[in-house]
Amino acid sequence: MSSGSGKSDAEIELKLAVPADELARLAKAPRLAELVGKSRSARKRFVTTYFDTPDRRLAQAELALRVRRDGRRRIQTIKTAAAPEIAGLARAEWEREIAGDHPELDDAWLANIPDKAVRKLLAKPKVRGRLSPLFTTDFDRRIWRVRYGASDIELALDKGEIAAGKGTAPIAEVELELKAGDPNDLYSLAREIAGIVPAVVESRSKAERGYALLAKRRTDGVAAVRARPVALDAGASVADAFMRIGRTCFRHMRANESLVRGKPFVDGVHQLRVALRRLRSALAAFRDVLPEDERKRMSEELRWIAGACGQARDWDVFRTQLLKPLAEHLDDDPALAGVAAAAERMRKRAYAEVSATLASPRLTGALLDVEAWWEKGDWARGMGTWATLPAAEFAGATLKKLHRKVASLGAQLGDLEESELHELRIRCKKLRYAAEFFRGPFPRKTTEAYLGALADVQEHLGSLNDAVVAKALLAQLGKSAKDLPAAVLARADGIVTGWIAARVKSDLDELPAVWAEFERRKPFWK
């Protein structure tokens, strides 16, 4: 049984992870006292249990179902992940008071949930009949109501832990929830807090962190988050498209940034770099309708973050896709073993740089600045009449221009110099990102055929870039690895150069046929 009919709302919040000892310092900071003014803080303890089915059906649907103890009361809440159609900080939630410690998903209450997919999932017997507790959060919260800018904001300091079986993870964070006003004030207030104590944007909810802790406990690791298709329909305007593309890319970036910040790992670093490239590609795709100085400033901030990831990724590829197959082919050549050991040291150094970058105050400021700029939407004024026109019309004009740049260079394929082939690869990459962003309103079959053929061209040109990167990394080893004999380095250089040259030749020999296949594919936007 339950008491009350429950409520449906959209929660708009921003969280910052803070070192536990700095959280106490923040609470006593003079600037915080200025911000809260005469507002008196309230203190609460929250013990919350999260539920799911044994096969994690709610997690797969990006839902969190929890029961929170509030004194004698029990509050049941269902939360969704943020959708690109709504404010980037917003998450839909439905809440009710219930009688006990186990979720109550009766038909009468579910009928009040407006999201059909959520309602349908929770009504399934294999879901509501198989729910069990997975993990708990237990934390103390200190809360103020702050008037900041034109907004009413709840500022909370949370300290405690997440527990999943025998595994635990600390909770030490600042949570800012918009009660009324402008979401951009959340970003501004977050920047102020990050100026008082070391802080990083925490994109994961407590539920997501709980699931991650479960994954570690089961020893199957935490997987990087892949990019999702942009939810772009035929009725979207150009301004809608830019906002949705940005929100989708930020979600991809934030998820992997949180994972990598904890402990950098190969696929996580790669996906973080991909997300940053996608964000920069989105800025480039809309360059004709965005304020130029603002677009360049945002792109440079993202380039700086991606720079640290790029070095780590280059060493990962050098080690796993070049040295490892070479060593297997040549039966562990001693020269390659020496270079591999030196390369591993360089890789660890690059990963330390990733960790330093992700922990830096500059990163927090850069991410808050770029995301606040995107969400505020002032760029729409610079779009002029384009802002309200159909996104499909803009997509057609943009993709046509990018396609022509690729086709004009590709038409000279047999006569292109190496530098021109590199340029063709870059043009293909820009076209591919833009085509993936804008594919939503167009026929699926034609779109997939075009993108598949384009990806094949890009892949066959990729070995040229691998060759340039490998030579640069070998040069770095020559300068940095003082214990690596010159003769060993020279032999490894010769082996690597020969191996890559063979790959490049094979790819370039196949390229004319691959290009011809791409030319046969009809542009899907026509």
Coordinates of C-alpha atoms in Angstrom, one line a residue:
M1 CA 0.0 0.0 0.0
S2 CA 1.1 3.6 -0.5
S3 CA 0.1 6.9 0.8
G4 CA -0.2 9.9 -1.5
S5 CA -0.6 9.9 -5.2
G6 CA 3.1 10.7 -5.9
K7 CA 4.6 13.4 -8.0
S8 CA 6.1 13.7 -11.4
D9 CA 8.9 16.3 -12.0
A10 CA 12.0 17.1 -13.9
E11 CA 15.1 17.5 -11.7
I12 CA 17.7 19.9 -13.0
E13 CA 21.0 19.5 -11.1
L14 CA 24.7 19.7 -11.4
K15 CA 27.2 17.9 -9.2
L16 CA 30.8 18.5 -8.3
A17 CA 33.1 15.8 -6.8
V18 CA 35.3 17.3 -4.0
P19 CA 38.0 15.6 -1.9
A20 CA 36.4 14.6 1.4
D21 CA 38.7 16.9 3.5
E22 CA 38.0 19.8 1.2
L23 CA 34.3 19.4 1.7
A24 CA 34.6 20.5 5.4
R25 CA 36.7 23.4 4.4
L26 CA 34.1 24.5 1.8
A27 CA 31.4 24.5 4.5
K28 CA 33.5 27.0 6.5
A29 CA 34.6 29.1 3.6
P30 CA 33.8 32.9 3.9
R31 CA 32.6 33.0 0.2
L32 CA 30.1 30.2 0.9
A33 CA 28.8 32.2 3.9
E34 CA 28.4 35.2 1.5
L35 CA 26.5 33.0 -1.0
V36 CA 24.1 31.5 1.4
G37 CA 23.5 34.8 3.2
K38 CA 21.0 34.4 6.1
S39 CA 19.8 31.1 4.8
R40 CA 20.0 28.5 7.6
S41 CA 21.3 25.1 6.7
A42 CA 19.3 21.9 7.3
R43 CA 21.0 18.6 8.1
K44 CA 19.7 15.2 7.0
R45 CA 20.9 11.6 6.8
F46 CA 19.7 9.6 3.8
V47 CA 19.9 5.9 3.6
T48 CA 18.8 4.7 0.2
T49 CA 18.4 1.3 -1.4
Y50 CA 18.5 0.8 -5.1
F51 CA 16.6 -2.0 -6.8
D52 CA 16.9 -3.9 -10.1
T53 CA 16.2 -7.3 -11.6
P54 CA 19.0 -10.0 -11.7
D55 CA 19.6 -9.3 -15.4
R56 CA 19.7 -5.5 -14.8
R57 CA 16.7 -4.5 -16.9
L58 CA 16.3 -1.1 -15.3
A59 CA 20.0 -0.3 -15.8
Q60 CA 19.8 -1.2 -19.4
A61 CA 16.9 1.1 -19.8
E62 CA 18.8 3.8 -17.9
L63 CA 16.3 3.9 -15.1
A64 CA 17.1 4.1 -11.4
L65 CA 14.6 2.8 -8.8
R66 CA 15.3 3.6 -5.2
V67 CA 13.6 3.6 -1.8
R68 CA 14.9 6.2 0.6
R69 CA 14.4 6.3 4.4
D70 CA 13.5 9.7 5.6
G71 CA 12.8 9.2 9.4
R72 CA 9.8 6.9 9.5
R73 CA 8.8 7.8 5.9
R74 CA 9.8 5.7 2.9
I75 CA 10.0 7.6 -0.4
Q76 CA 10.1 5.7 -3.7
T77 CA 11.7 7.4 -6.7
I78 CA 12.2 6.5 -10.3
K79 CA 14.7 8.5 -12.3
T80 CA 15.6 8.5 -16.0
A81 CA 18.8 9.6 -17.7
A82 CA 18.9 13.0 -19.2
A83 CA 17.4 13.1 -22.8
P84 CA 18.8 15.3 -25.5
E85 CA 15.4 16.9 -26.1
I86 CA 15.3 18.5 -22.7
A87 CA 17.8 20.6 -20.8
G88 CA 21.2 18.9 -20.5
L89 CA 21.1 18.9 -16.7
A90 CA 17.5 17.7 -16.4
R91 CA 16.4 14.2 -15.5
A92 CA 12.8 13.1 -15.3
E93 CA 11.7 11.6 -12.0
W94 CA 8.5 10.2 -10.4
E95 CA 8.2 10.0 -6.6
R96 CA 5.7 8.7 -4.1
E97 CA 5.6 7.8 -0.4
I98 CA 5.2 4.1 0.2
A99 CA 4.5 1.9 3.3
G100 CA 7.6 -0.3 3.4
D101 CA 11.1 -0.8 2.3
H102 CA 10.3 -2.6 -1.0
P103 CA 9.1 -0.8 -4.2
E104 CA 5.4 -0.6 -4.9
L105 CA 4.7 -0.5 -8.6
D106 CA 0.9 -1.0 -8.7
D107 CA -1.1 -0.3 -11.9
A108 CA -2.9 2.7 -10.5
W109 CA 0.4 4.5 -9.8
L110 CA 2.1 3.4 -13.0
A111 CA -0.8 4.8 -14.9
N112 CA 0.3 8.3 -13.8
I113 CA 3.7 8.1 -15.4
P114 CA 3.5 9.9 -18.7
D115 CA 6.5 8.2 -20.3
K116 CA 5.0 5.2 -22.1
A117 CA 8.3 3.3 -22.3
V118 CA 9.0 3.6 -18.6
R119 CA 5.4 2.7 -17.7
K120 CA 5.5 -0.4 -20.0
L121 CA 8.8 -1.6 -18.7
L122 CA 7.9 -1.3 -15.0
A123 CA 4.5 -3.1 -15.6
K124 CA 6.2 -6.2 -16.9
P125 CA 5.9 -9.2 -14.5
K126 CA 9.5 -10.1 -15.2
V127 CA 10.5 -6.7 -13.9
R128 CA 8.3 -5.8 -10.9
G129 CA 8.1 -9.4 -9.8
R130 CA 11.9 -9.9 -9.8
L131 CA 13.1 -6.7 -8.1
S132 CA 15.7 -7.1 -5.4
P133 CA 18.1 -4.7 -3.6
L134 CA 21.5 -4.2 -5.2
F135 CA 23.4 -1.5 -3.3
T136 CA 22.8 1.3 -0.8
T137 CA 23.9 4.8 -0.3
D138 CA 24.3 6.2 3.2
F139 CA 25.3 9.9 3.4
D140 CA 24.8 13.0 5.5
R141 CA 23.6 16.1 3.7
R142 CA 23.8 19.7 4.6
I143 CA 21.4 21.9 2.6
W144 CA 21.1 25.6 2.0
R145 CA 18.7 27.5 -0.3
V146 CA 20.7 30.1 -2.2
R147 CA 19.5 33.1 -4.3
Y148 CA 22.0 33.3 -7.1
G149 CA 21.6 35.5 -10.1
A150 CA 18.0 35.2 -11.1
S151 CA 17.6 31.7 -9.6
D152 CA 16.6 29.8 -6.5
I153 CA 19.1 27.0 -6.0
E154 CA 19.4 24.3 -3.4
L155 CA 23.1 23.8 -2.5
A156 CA 23.9 20.5 -0.7
L157 CA 27.1 19.0 0.6
D158 CA 26.9 15.2 0.7
K159 CA 29.4 13.0 2.6
G160 CA 29.1 9.2 3.1
E161 CA 29.5 6.1 1.0
I162 CA 28.0 3.7 -1.5
A163 CA 28.0 0.0 -0.4
A164 CA 27.6 -3.0 -2.7
G165 CA 28.2 -6.3 -0.9
K166 CA 31.7 -6.0 0.5
G167 CA 32.7 -3.2 -1.8
T168 CA 32.4 0.5 -0.9
A169 CA 33.1 3.9 -2.6
P170 CA 33.1 7.3 -0.9
I171 CA 30.6 10.0 -1.5
A172 CA 32.0 13.6 -1.2
E173 CA 30.2 16.0 -3.5
V174 CA 28.4 19.3 -3.9
E175 CA 25.0 19.0 -5.5
L176 CA 23.3 22.1 -7.0
E177 CA 19.6 21.7 -7.8
L178 CA 17.7 24.4 -9.6
K179 CA 14.4 25.1 -7.9
A180 CA 13.4 28.0 -10.1
G181 CA 15.2 30.3 -12.6
D182 CA 17.9 29.9 -15.2
P183 CA 20.0 26.7 -15.6
N184 CA 23.0 28.7 -16.6
D185 CA 23.1 30.1 -13.0
L186 CA 24.0 26.5 -11.9
Y187 CA 27.1 26.6 -14.1
S188 CA 28.1 30.0 -12.7
L189 CA 27.7 28.9 -9.1
A190 CA 29.6 25.7 -9.9
R191 CA 32.5 27.9 -11.2
E192 CA 32.5 29.8 -8.0
I193 CA 32.6 26.7 -5.9
A194 CA 35.4 25.2 -8.0
G195 CA 37.3 28.4 -7.3
I196 CA 37.1 27.8 -3.5
V197 CA 38.1 24.1 -3.4
P198 CA 39.4 21.6 -5.9
A199 CA 36.4 20.2 -7.7
V200 CA 35.6 18.3 -10.9
V201 CA 32.2 17.8 -12.6
E202 CA 30.6 14.5 -11.5
S203 CA 28.5 13.4 -14.3
R204 CA 27.5 10.1 -12.8
S205 CA 24.5 9.8 -10.5
K206 CA 24.9 7.9 -7.3
A207 CA 23.0 5.0 -9.0
E208 CA 25.5 4.9 -11.9
R209 CA 28.4 4.8 -9.4
G210 CA 26.6 2.0 -7.5
Y211 CA 26.3 0.0 -10.7
A212 CA 30.0 0.7 -11.5
L213 CA 30.9 -0.6 -8.0
L214 CA 28.9 -3.7 -8.6
A215 CA 30.7 -4.3 -11.9
K216 CA 34.1 -4.1 -10.1
R217 CA 32.9 -6.5 -7.4
R218 CA 31.9 -9.0 -10.0
T219 CA 35.5 -8.6 -11.5
D220 CA 34.1 -8.1 -15.0
G221 CA 35.4 -4.5 -15.1
V222 CA 33.8 -1.2 -16.1
A223 CA 33.1 -0.7 -19.8
A224 CA 33.7 2.5 -21.6
V225 CA 30.5 4.2 -22.9
R226 CA 30.0 4.3 -26.7
A227 CA 28.6 7.2 -28.7
R228 CA 24.9 7.1 -29.3
P229 CA 22.9 8.2 -32.3
V230 CA 21.6 11.7 -32.2
A231 CA 17.8 11.8 -31.7
L232 CA 17.1 14.1 -34.7
D233 CA 13.7 13.9 -36.3
A234 CA 12.3 15.4 -39.4
G235 CA 10.6 18.3 -37.5
A236 CA 13.8 19.5 -35.8
S237 CA 15.0 23.0 -36.6
V238 CA 18.7 23.9 -37.1
A239 CA 18.9 25.3 -33.6
D240 CA 17.3 22.1 -32.2
A241 CA 19.8 20.0 -34.1
F242 CA 22.8 21.9 -32.7
M243 CA 21.5 21.6 -29.2
R244 CA 20.6 17.9 -29.4
I245 CA 24.0 17.0 -31.1
G246 CA 25.8 18.9 -28.3
R247 CA 23.8 17.2 -25.5
T248 CA 24.4 13.8 -27.0
C249 CA 28.1 14.4 -27.3
F250 CA 28.4 15.9 -23.8
R251 CA 26.7 12.9 -22.4
H252 CA 29.2 10.6 -24.2
M253 CA 32.1 12.8 -23.0
R254 CA 30.9 13.2 -19.4
A255 CA 30.3 9.4 -18.9
N256 CA 33.8 8.5 -20.1
E257 CA 35.5 11.4 -18.3
S258 CA 34.1 10.2 -15.0
L259 CA 35.2 6.6 -15.6
V260 CA 38.7 7.6 -16.8
R261 CA 39.2 10.1 -13.9
G262 CA 38.9 7.2 -11.5
K263 CA 41.6 5.2 -13.2
P264 CA 42.5 5.7 -16.8
F265 CA 42.1 2.6 -19.0
V266 CA 42.6 2.0 -22.7
D267 CA 39.0 2.0 -24.1
G268 CA 37.9 4.7 -21.7
V269 CA 40.6 7.1 -22.9
H270 CA 39.8 6.3 -26.5
Q271 CA 36.1 6.9 -26.0
L272 CA 36.8 10.2 -24.2
R273 CA 38.9 11.3 -27.1
V274 CA 36.2 10.3 -29.6
A275 CA 33.6 12.3 -27.6
L276 CA 35.8 15.4 -27.6
R277 CA 36.4 15.0 -31.4
R278 CA 32.7 14.7 -32.0
L279 CA 32.1 17.9 -30.1
R280 CA 34.7 19.7 -32.1
S281 CA 33.3 18.2 -35.3
A282 CA 29.8 19.5 -34.3
L283 CA 31.2 23.0 -34.0
A284 CA 32.9 22.6 -37.4
A285 CA 29.7 21.3 -39.0
F286 CA 27.8 24.4 -37.9
R287 CA 30.7 26.8 -38.5
D288 CA 28.8 28.9 -41.1
V289 CA 26.0 29.8 -38.7
L290 CA 27.9 30.1 -35.4
P291 CA 29.6 33.3 -34.1
E292 CA 33.2 32.7 -35.2
D293 CA 35.1 33.9 -32.2
E294 CA 33.0 31.9 -29.8
R295 CA 33.1 28.8 -31.9
K296 CA 36.9 29.0 -32.0
R297 CA 37.2 29.6 -28.3
M298 CA 35.1 26.5 -27.5
S299 CA 36.9 24.4 -30.0
E300 CA 40.3 25.3 -28.5
E301 CA 39.2 24.4 -25.0
L302 CA 38.1 21.0 -26.3
R303 CA 41.4 20.6 -28.2
W304 CA 43.4 21.2 -25.0
I305 CA 41.5 18.4 -23.2
A306 CA 41.9 16.1 -26.2
G307 CA 45.6 16.7 -26.4
A308 CA 46.5 14.7 -23.3
C309 CA 44.2 11.9 -24.4
G310 CA 45.8 11.9 -27.8
Q311 CA 49.3 11.1 -26.6
A312 CA 48.0 8.2 -24.4
R313 CA 45.9 6.9 -27.3
D314 CA 48.9 7.0 -29.7
W315 CA 51.1 4.9 -27.4
D316 CA 48.2 2.5 -26.9
V317 CA 47.9 2.0 -30.7
F318 CA 51.7 1.8 -31.1
R319 CA 51.9 -0.9 -28.4
T320 CA 48.8 -3.1 -29.3
Q321 CA 48.3 -2.6 -33.0
L322 CA 52.0 -2.4 -34.1
L323 CA 54.5 -3.8 -31.7
K324 CA 52.4 -6.7 -30.4
P325 CA 51.6 -8.2 -33.8
L326 CA 55.2 -7.6 -35.0
A327 CA 56.6 -9.4 -31.9
E328 CA 54.3 -12.4 -32.6
H329 CA 55.3 -12.4 -36.3
L330 CA 59.0 -12.2 -35.6
D331 CA 59.0 -14.5 -32.6
D332 CA 59.8 -11.9 -29.9
D333 CA 62.8 -10.1 -31.6
P334 CA 65.0 -8.7 -28.8
A335 CA 65.1 -5.3 -30.5
L336 CA 61.4 -5.1 -30.5
A337 CA 61.2 -6.2 -26.9
G338 CA 63.6 -3.4 -25.8
V339 CA 61.5 -0.8 -27.7
A340 CA 58.3 -2.3 -26.3
A341 CA 59.6 -1.8 -22.7
A342 CA 60.6 1.8 -23.4
A343 CA 57.3 2.4 -25.1
E344 CA 55.4 1.1 -22.1
R345 CA 57.2 3.6 -19.9
M346 CA 56.2 6.4 -22.3
R347 CA 52.7 5.1 -22.3
K348 CA 52.5 5.2 -18.5
R349 CA 53.9 8.7 -18.5
A350 CA 51.2 9.7 -21.0
Y351 CA 48.5 8.2 -18.8
A352 CA 49.8 10.1 -15.8
E353 CA 49.4 13.3 -17.9
V354 CA 45.7 12.2 -18.6
S355 CA 45.2 11.9 -14.9
A356 CA 46.8 15.3 -14.2
T357 CA 44.7 17.0 -16.9
L358 CA 41.4 15.5 -15.6
A359 CA 42.2 16.6 -12.0
S360 CA 43.2 20.1 -13.0
P361 CA 41.1 23.2 -12.1
R362 CA 41.5 24.3 -15.7
L363 CA 39.6 21.2 -16.9
T364 CA 36.6 21.9 -14.6
G365 CA 36.5 25.5 -15.7
A366 CA 36.7 24.5 -19.4
L367 CA 34.0 21.9 -19.3
L368 CA 31.7 24.2 -17.3
D369 CA 32.3 27.0 -19.8
V370 CA 31.8 25.0 -23.0
E371 CA 28.7 23.3 -21.7
A372 CA 27.2 26.5 -20.3
W373 CA 27.8 28.2 -23.6
W374 CA 26.0 25.4 -25.5
E375 CA 23.1 25.2 -23.1
K376 CA 22.6 29.0 -22.9
G377 CA 21.8 29.1 -26.6
D378 CA 22.9 32.7 -27.3
W379 CA 24.6 31.3 -30.4
A380 CA 21.1 30.9 -32.0
R381 CA 21.0 34.7 -32.6
G382 CA 24.0 34.3 -34.8
M383 CA 22.2 31.7 -36.9
G384 CA 19.7 34.3 -38.1
T385 CA 16.9 32.8 -40.2
W386 CA 18.7 29.4 -40.3
A387 CA 17.8 28.9 -36.6
T388 CA 14.2 28.1 -37.3
L389 CA 14.6 26.4 -40.7
P390 CA 14.3 22.5 -40.9
A391 CA 17.5 20.8 -39.8
A392 CA 17.2 18.5 -42.9
E393 CA 17.5 21.5 -45.2
F394 CA 20.7 22.7 -43.4
A395 CA 22.0 19.1 -43.3
G396 CA 21.6 18.8 -47.1
A397 CA 23.5 22.0 -47.7
T398 CA 26.3 21.2 -45.2
L399 CA 26.7 17.5 -46.3
K400 CA 26.7 18.5 -50.0
K401 CA 29.6 21.0 -49.4
L402 CA 31.6 18.4 -47.4
H403 CA 30.9 15.7 -50.0
R404 CA 32.1 17.9 -52.8
K405 CA 35.4 18.5 -51.0
V406 CA 35.9 14.8 -50.6
A407 CA 34.8 14.0 -54.2
S408 CA 36.9 16.7 -55.8
L409 CA 40.1 15.4 -54.2
G410 CA 39.2 11.7 -54.6
A411 CA 38.7 12.3 -58.3
Q412 CA 42.5 12.7 -58.6
L413 CA 43.2 9.6 -56.5
G414 CA 45.8 8.1 -58.8
D415 CA 47.9 11.4 -58.8
L416 CA 47.7 12.4 -55.2
E417 CA 50.9 12.9 -53.1
E418 CA 51.1 11.5 -49.6
S419 CA 50.2 14.9 -48.1
E420 CA 47.1 15.1 -50.3
L421 CA 46.1 11.6 -49.2
H422 CA 46.3 12.8 -45.6
E423 CA 44.1 15.7 -46.5
L424 CA 41.6 13.3 -48.2
R425 CA 41.5 11.3 -44.9
I426 CA 40.7 14.4 -42.9
R427 CA 38.0 15.5 -45.3
C428 CA 36.5 12.0 -45.1
K429 CA 36.5 12.1 -41.3
K430 CA 34.7 15.5 -41.2
L431 CA 32.1 14.3 -43.7
R432 CA 31.6 11.1 -41.7
Y433 CA 31.0 12.8 -38.4
A434 CA 28.6 15.3 -39.9
A435 CA 26.7 12.6 -41.8
E436 CA 26.4 10.6 -38.5
F437 CA 25.0 13.7 -36.7
F438 CA 22.4 14.5 -39.4
R439 CA 21.4 11.0 -40.4
G440 CA 18.2 10.9 -38.3
P441 CA 15.6 12.3 -40.7
F442 CA 16.9 10.4 -43.7
P443 CA 16.2 6.8 -45.0
R444 CA 18.1 4.3 -42.9
K445 CA 19.1 1.9 -45.7
T446 CA 20.6 4.5 -48.0
T447 CA 22.3 6.3 -45.0
E448 CA 24.0 3.1 -43.8
A449 CA 25.2 2.2 -47.2
Y450 CA 26.8 5.6 -47.7
L451 CA 28.4 5.7 -44.2
G452 CA 29.7 2.2 -44.6
A453 CA 31.4 3.0 -47.9
L454 CA 32.8 6.2 -46.5
A455 CA 34.2 4.5 -43.4
D456 CA 35.9 2.0 -45.7
V457 CA 37.7 4.8 -47.5
Q458 CA 38.7 6.4 -44.3
E459 CA 40.0 3.1 -42.9
H460 CA 42.2 2.4 -45.9
L461 CA 43.7 5.9 -45.6
G462 CA 44.3 5.4 -41.9
S463 CA 47.6 3.4 -42.3
L464 CA 49.2 6.6 -43.7
N465 CA 48.4 8.4 -40.5
D466 CA 49.6 5.4 -38.4
A467 CA 52.9 5.6 -40.3
V468 CA 53.4 9.3 -39.4
V469 CA 52.5 8.7 -35.8
A470 CA 54.8 5.7 -35.4
K471 CA 57.8 7.6 -36.8
A472 CA 57.1 10.4 -34.4
L473 CA 56.9 8.0 -31.4
L474 CA 60.1 6.3 -32.4
A475 CA 61.8 9.7 -32.5
Q476 CA 60.5 10.4 -29.0
L477 CA 61.9 7.1 -27.8
G478 CA 65.3 8.0 -29.4
K479 CA 65.3 11.2 -27.3
S480 CA 63.8 9.9 -24.1
A481 CA 64.9 6.3 -23.7
K482 CA 68.6 6.9 -22.8
D483 CA 69.0 3.2 -21.8
L484 CA 68.0 2.1 -25.3
P485 CA 71.1 1.4 -27.4
A486 CA 71.2 3.2 -30.8
A487 CA 71.7 -0.1 -32.6
V488 CA 68.5 -1.6 -31.0
L489 CA 66.5 1.5 -31.8
A490 CA 67.8 1.5 -35.4
R491 CA 66.9 -2.1 -35.9
A492 CA 63.4 -1.6 -34.4
D493 CA 63.0 1.5 -36.6
G494 CA 63.8 -0.5 -39.7
I495 CA 61.4 -3.3 -38.7
V496 CA 58.5 -1.0 -37.9
T497 CA 59.1 1.2 -41.0
G498 CA 59.1 -1.9 -43.2
W499 CA 56.0 -3.3 -41.6
I500 CA 54.0 -0.1 -41.9
A501 CA 55.2 0.4 -45.5
A502 CA 53.8 -3.0 -46.4
R503 CA 50.5 -2.1 -44.7
V504 CA 50.3 1.3 -46.5
K505 CA 51.1 -0.4 -49.9
S506 CA 48.4 -3.0 -49.3
D507 CA 45.8 -0.3 -48.3
L508 CA 46.7 2.0 -51.2
D509 CA 46.5 -0.9 -53.7
E510 CA 43.0 -1.6 -52.5
L511 CA 42.0 2.0 -52.3
P512 CA 40.8 2.5 -56.0
A513 CA 38.3 -0.3 -55.7
V514 CA 37.1 1.0 -52.3
W515 CA 36.8 4.5 -53.7
A516 CA 34.8 3.3 -56.6
E517 CA 32.4 1.6 -54.2
F518 CA 32.0 4.9 -52.4
E519 CA 31.3 6.8 -55.6
R520 CA 28.5 4.3 -56.4
R521 CA 26.7 5.1 -53.2
K522 CA 24.0 7.7 -53.5
P523 CA 24.2 10.6 -51.1
F524 CA 21.4 9.9 -48.6
W525 CA 20.3 13.6 -48.2
K526 CA 19.2 13.9 -51.8

